[in-house]
Tab-separated table of C-alpha atoms in Angstrom:
chain	number	residue	atom	x	y	z
W	37	MET	CA	56.597	-176.434	-17.976
W	38	ARG	CA	54.327	-175.315	-20.802
W	39	LEU	CA	54.902	-176.273	-24.424
W	40	CYS	CA	53.192	-174.839	-27.469
W	41	LEU	CA	52.396	-176.784	-30.621
W	42	SER	CA	51.215	-174.917	-33.667
W	43	GLN	CA	50.624	-176.090	-37.198
W	44	ILE	CA	53.344	-174.377	-39.165
W	45	GLY	CA	53.687	-175.014	-42.865
W	46	GLY	CA	57.333	-176.063	-42.772
W	47	MET	CA	57.221	-178.032	-39.524
W	48	THR	CA	57.288	-181.756	-40.208
W	49	LEU	CA	55.297	-184.402	-38.401
W	50	LEU	CA	58.569	-185.827	-37.090
W	51	MET	CA	59.432	-182.548	-35.372
W	52	ILE	CA	55.954	-182.322	-33.867
W	53	ALA	CA	56.154	-185.910	-32.636
W	54	ALA	CA	59.518	-185.152	-31.034
W	55	LEU	CA	57.911	-182.288	-29.110
W	56	LEU	CA	55.219	-184.612	-27.821
W	57	VAL	CA	57.659	-187.347	-26.849
W	58	GLY	CA	59.703	-184.820	-24.921
W	59	ALA	CA	56.575	-183.434	-23.296
W	60	ALA	CA	55.312	-186.892	-22.338
W	61	SER	CA	58.487	-187.547	-20.379
W	62	ALA	CA	57.947	-184.386	-18.325
W	63	ALA	CA	56.088	-184.240	-15.021
W	64	ALA	CA	52.352	-185.010	-14.913
W	65	GLU	CA	51.390	-181.376	-14.330
W	66	ASP	CA	53.106	-180.245	-17.522
W	67	THR	CA	50.763	-178.982	-20.208
W	68	LEU	CA	50.871	-178.673	-23.948
W	69	THR	CA	49.102	-175.885	-25.795
W	70	TYR	CA	47.967	-176.739	-29.302
W	71	ARG	CA	47.046	-173.921	-31.677
W	72	ASN	CA	45.597	-174.346	-35.132
W	73	ASP	CA	46.985	-171.621	-37.375
W	74	ARG	CA	44.161	-171.841	-39.925
W	75	PHE	CA	41.366	-170.944	-37.490
W	76	GLY	CA	43.252	-169.952	-34.332
W	77	THR	CA	41.594	-172.725	-32.333
W	78	GLU	CA	43.602	-173.318	-29.177
W	79	ILE	CA	43.452	-175.814	-26.315
W	80	ARG	CA	45.674	-176.811	-23.408
W	81	PHE	CA	45.950	-180.302	-21.923
W	82	PRO	CA	48.233	-182.313	-19.616
W	83	THR	CA	51.009	-183.928	-21.611
W	84	GLY	CA	50.595	-187.224	-19.769
W	85	LEU	CA	47.057	-187.805	-21.072
W	86	PHE	CA	47.610	-187.663	-24.827
W	87	ASP	CA	51.083	-188.604	-25.997
W	88	THR	CA	50.588	-189.624	-29.627
W	89	LEU	CA	49.986	-187.250	-32.509
W	90	THR	CA	48.145	-188.446	-35.617
W	91	SER	CA	48.810	-187.112	-39.092
W	92	PRO	CA	46.990	-183.792	-39.450
W	93	PRO	CA	44.270	-183.481	-42.099
W	94	THR	CA	45.455	-181.990	-45.370
W	95	ASP	CA	43.076	-179.041	-45.040
W	96	GLY	CA	44.699	-177.966	-41.754
W	97	ASP	CA	41.409	-177.846	-39.826
W	98	GLY	CA	42.750	-179.419	-36.643
W	99	GLN	CA	44.559	-182.256	-34.927
W	100	THR	CA	43.885	-185.548	-33.143
W	101	PHE	CA	45.878	-186.597	-30.085
W	102	LEU	CA	45.771	-190.186	-28.812
W	103	GLY	CA	46.314	-191.544	-25.326
W	104	LYS	CA	46.221	-194.785	-23.367
W	105	ASP	CA	43.525	-197.364	-24.244
W	106	ASN	CA	42.384	-195.463	-27.352
W	107	ALA	CA	41.579	-192.233	-25.537
W	108	GLU	CA	41.474	-189.369	-28.020
W	109	LEU	CA	41.259	-185.609	-28.125
W	110	LEU	CA	40.147	-184.013	-31.394
W	111	VAL	CA	40.592	-180.260	-31.749
W	112	TYR	CA	39.490	-178.343	-34.825
W	113	GLY	CA	38.057	-175.187	-36.268
W	114	SER	CA	35.323	-175.042	-38.880
W	115	ARG	CA	33.345	-172.537	-40.852
W	116	GLY	CA	29.984	-172.750	-42.580
W	117	GLN	CA	28.128	-174.731	-39.917
W	118	ASP	CA	25.805	-173.548	-37.210
W	119	MET	CA	25.851	-174.504	-33.534
W	120	GLU	CA	22.617	-176.466	-33.624
W	121	SER	CA	23.788	-178.594	-36.587
W	122	LEU	CA	27.031	-179.502	-34.821
W	123	ALA	CA	25.147	-180.214	-31.595
W	124	ARG	CA	22.782	-182.513	-33.510
W	125	VAL	CA	25.735	-184.455	-34.947
W	126	ALA	CA	27.190	-184.844	-31.437
W	127	ARG	CA	23.864	-186.131	-30.084
W	128	GLU	CA	23.588	-188.673	-32.907
W	129	GLN	CA	26.881	-190.256	-31.807
W	130	LEU	CA	25.564	-191.036	-28.334
W	131	ASP	CA	23.482	-193.886	-26.949
W	132	GLU	CA	23.081	-192.056	-23.636
W	133	ILE	CA	23.250	-188.288	-23.141
W	134	THR	CA	24.320	-187.056	-19.706
W	135	LEU	CA	24.779	-183.348	-20.514
W	136	ASP	CA	23.133	-181.289	-23.258
W	137	ARG	CA	23.608	-177.546	-22.931
W	138	VAL	CA	23.311	-175.277	-25.946
W	139	THR	CA	23.605	-171.507	-25.658
W	140	ARG	CA	23.927	-168.796	-28.251
W	141	ASN	CA	27.763	-168.820	-28.099
W	142	TRP	CA	28.707	-172.367	-27.103
W	143	PHE	CA	27.456	-175.862	-26.452
W	144	ALA	CA	28.575	-178.819	-24.375
W	145	ILE	CA	27.252	-182.330	-24.923
W	146	SER	CA	28.439	-185.464	-23.187
W	147	GLY	CA	27.392	-189.038	-22.676
W	148	PHE	CA	28.290	-192.550	-23.751
W	149	ASP	CA	28.631	-193.892	-27.291
W	150	SER	CA	27.535	-197.333	-28.533
W	151	ARG	CA	30.812	-198.895	-27.324
W	152	GLY	CA	30.399	-197.464	-23.835
W	153	ASN	CA	33.094	-194.827	-24.321
W	154	VAL	CA	32.767	-191.491	-22.578
W	155	PHE	CA	32.157	-188.685	-25.083
W	156	TYR	CA	32.382	-184.950	-24.423
W	157	GLN	CA	32.207	-182.167	-27.004
W	158	ARG	CA	32.480	-178.432	-26.496
W	159	THR	CA	32.072	-175.974	-29.339
W	160	GLU	CA	32.388	-172.192	-29.103
W	161	SER	CA	31.548	-169.567	-31.690
W	162	GLY	CA	34.356	-167.296	-32.744
W	163	ALA	CA	34.920	-164.371	-35.062
W	164	ASP	CA	33.893	-164.427	-38.719
W	165	GLY	CA	31.629	-167.470	-38.354
W	166	VAL	CA	34.375	-169.807	-37.115
W	167	LEU	CA	33.408	-172.543	-34.660
W	168	HIS	CA	36.112	-173.873	-32.327
W	169	SER	CA	35.540	-177.485	-31.219
W	170	ALA	CA	37.116	-180.087	-28.987
W	171	ILE	CA	35.964	-183.681	-28.588
W	172	LEU	CA	37.189	-186.013	-25.865
W	173	ARG	CA	36.453	-189.718	-26.247
W	174	TYR	CA	37.833	-192.331	-23.870
W	175	PRO	CA	37.034	-195.792	-22.486
W	176	PRO	CA	35.615	-196.313	-18.996
W	177	SER	CA	39.021	-197.708	-17.958
W	178	GLN	CA	40.396	-194.149	-18.238
W	179	LYS	CA	37.595	-192.353	-16.334
W	180	SER	CA	39.528	-191.973	-13.076
W	181	ARG	CA	42.472	-190.545	-14.991
W	182	ILE	CA	40.690	-188.264	-17.487
W	183	ASP	CA	37.415	-187.227	-15.778
W	184	PRO	CA	39.156	-184.759	-13.397
W	185	GLN	CA	40.819	-183.099	-16.411
W	186	VAL	CA	37.718	-182.695	-18.613
W	187	GLY	CA	36.718	-179.318	-17.135
W	188	PRO	CA	40.170	-177.716	-17.292
W	189	ILE	CA	40.802	-179.043	-20.820
W	190	MET	CA	37.448	-177.958	-22.238
W	191	ASN	CA	37.524	-174.606	-20.451
W	192	SER	CA	40.877	-173.889	-22.114
W	193	LEU	CA	39.296	-174.152	-25.598
W	194	SER	CA	39.476	-170.742	-27.238
W	195	GLY	CA	39.933	-168.907	-30.481
W	196	PRO	CA	39.481	-165.535	-32.080
């Protein structure tokens, strides 16, 4: 089963939350596709990992999804920043860097923050100067559950 969640002007947070609750009760292999209408940023993730939706920012840049033990997935689009600046911000959040790969069209940085949480960010350049980003942050207690999904989740990040 594959569900799609998109920020639509008239859709209320209650309706979105109902979609997530219904998705969370589905089988573990079920996925949810989130799409940001402002920038077209899209990502797909297993519904069992992140089952709580936070209030979206008023500017409509993206969305945060929460999971067990404060695991979180942030997905957003942005304009007016360059790859190296965003990569620098990601590095500054980490006490230990385990992956630091920056190319012309994307970057991936991961490591551990000051609280020992796993951190992984992927950002891809899109059309018209838009950057599509996803950040996964989760405690070590969730490593066995989330680590196998990091690649598929981050590789699903896309946008125009």
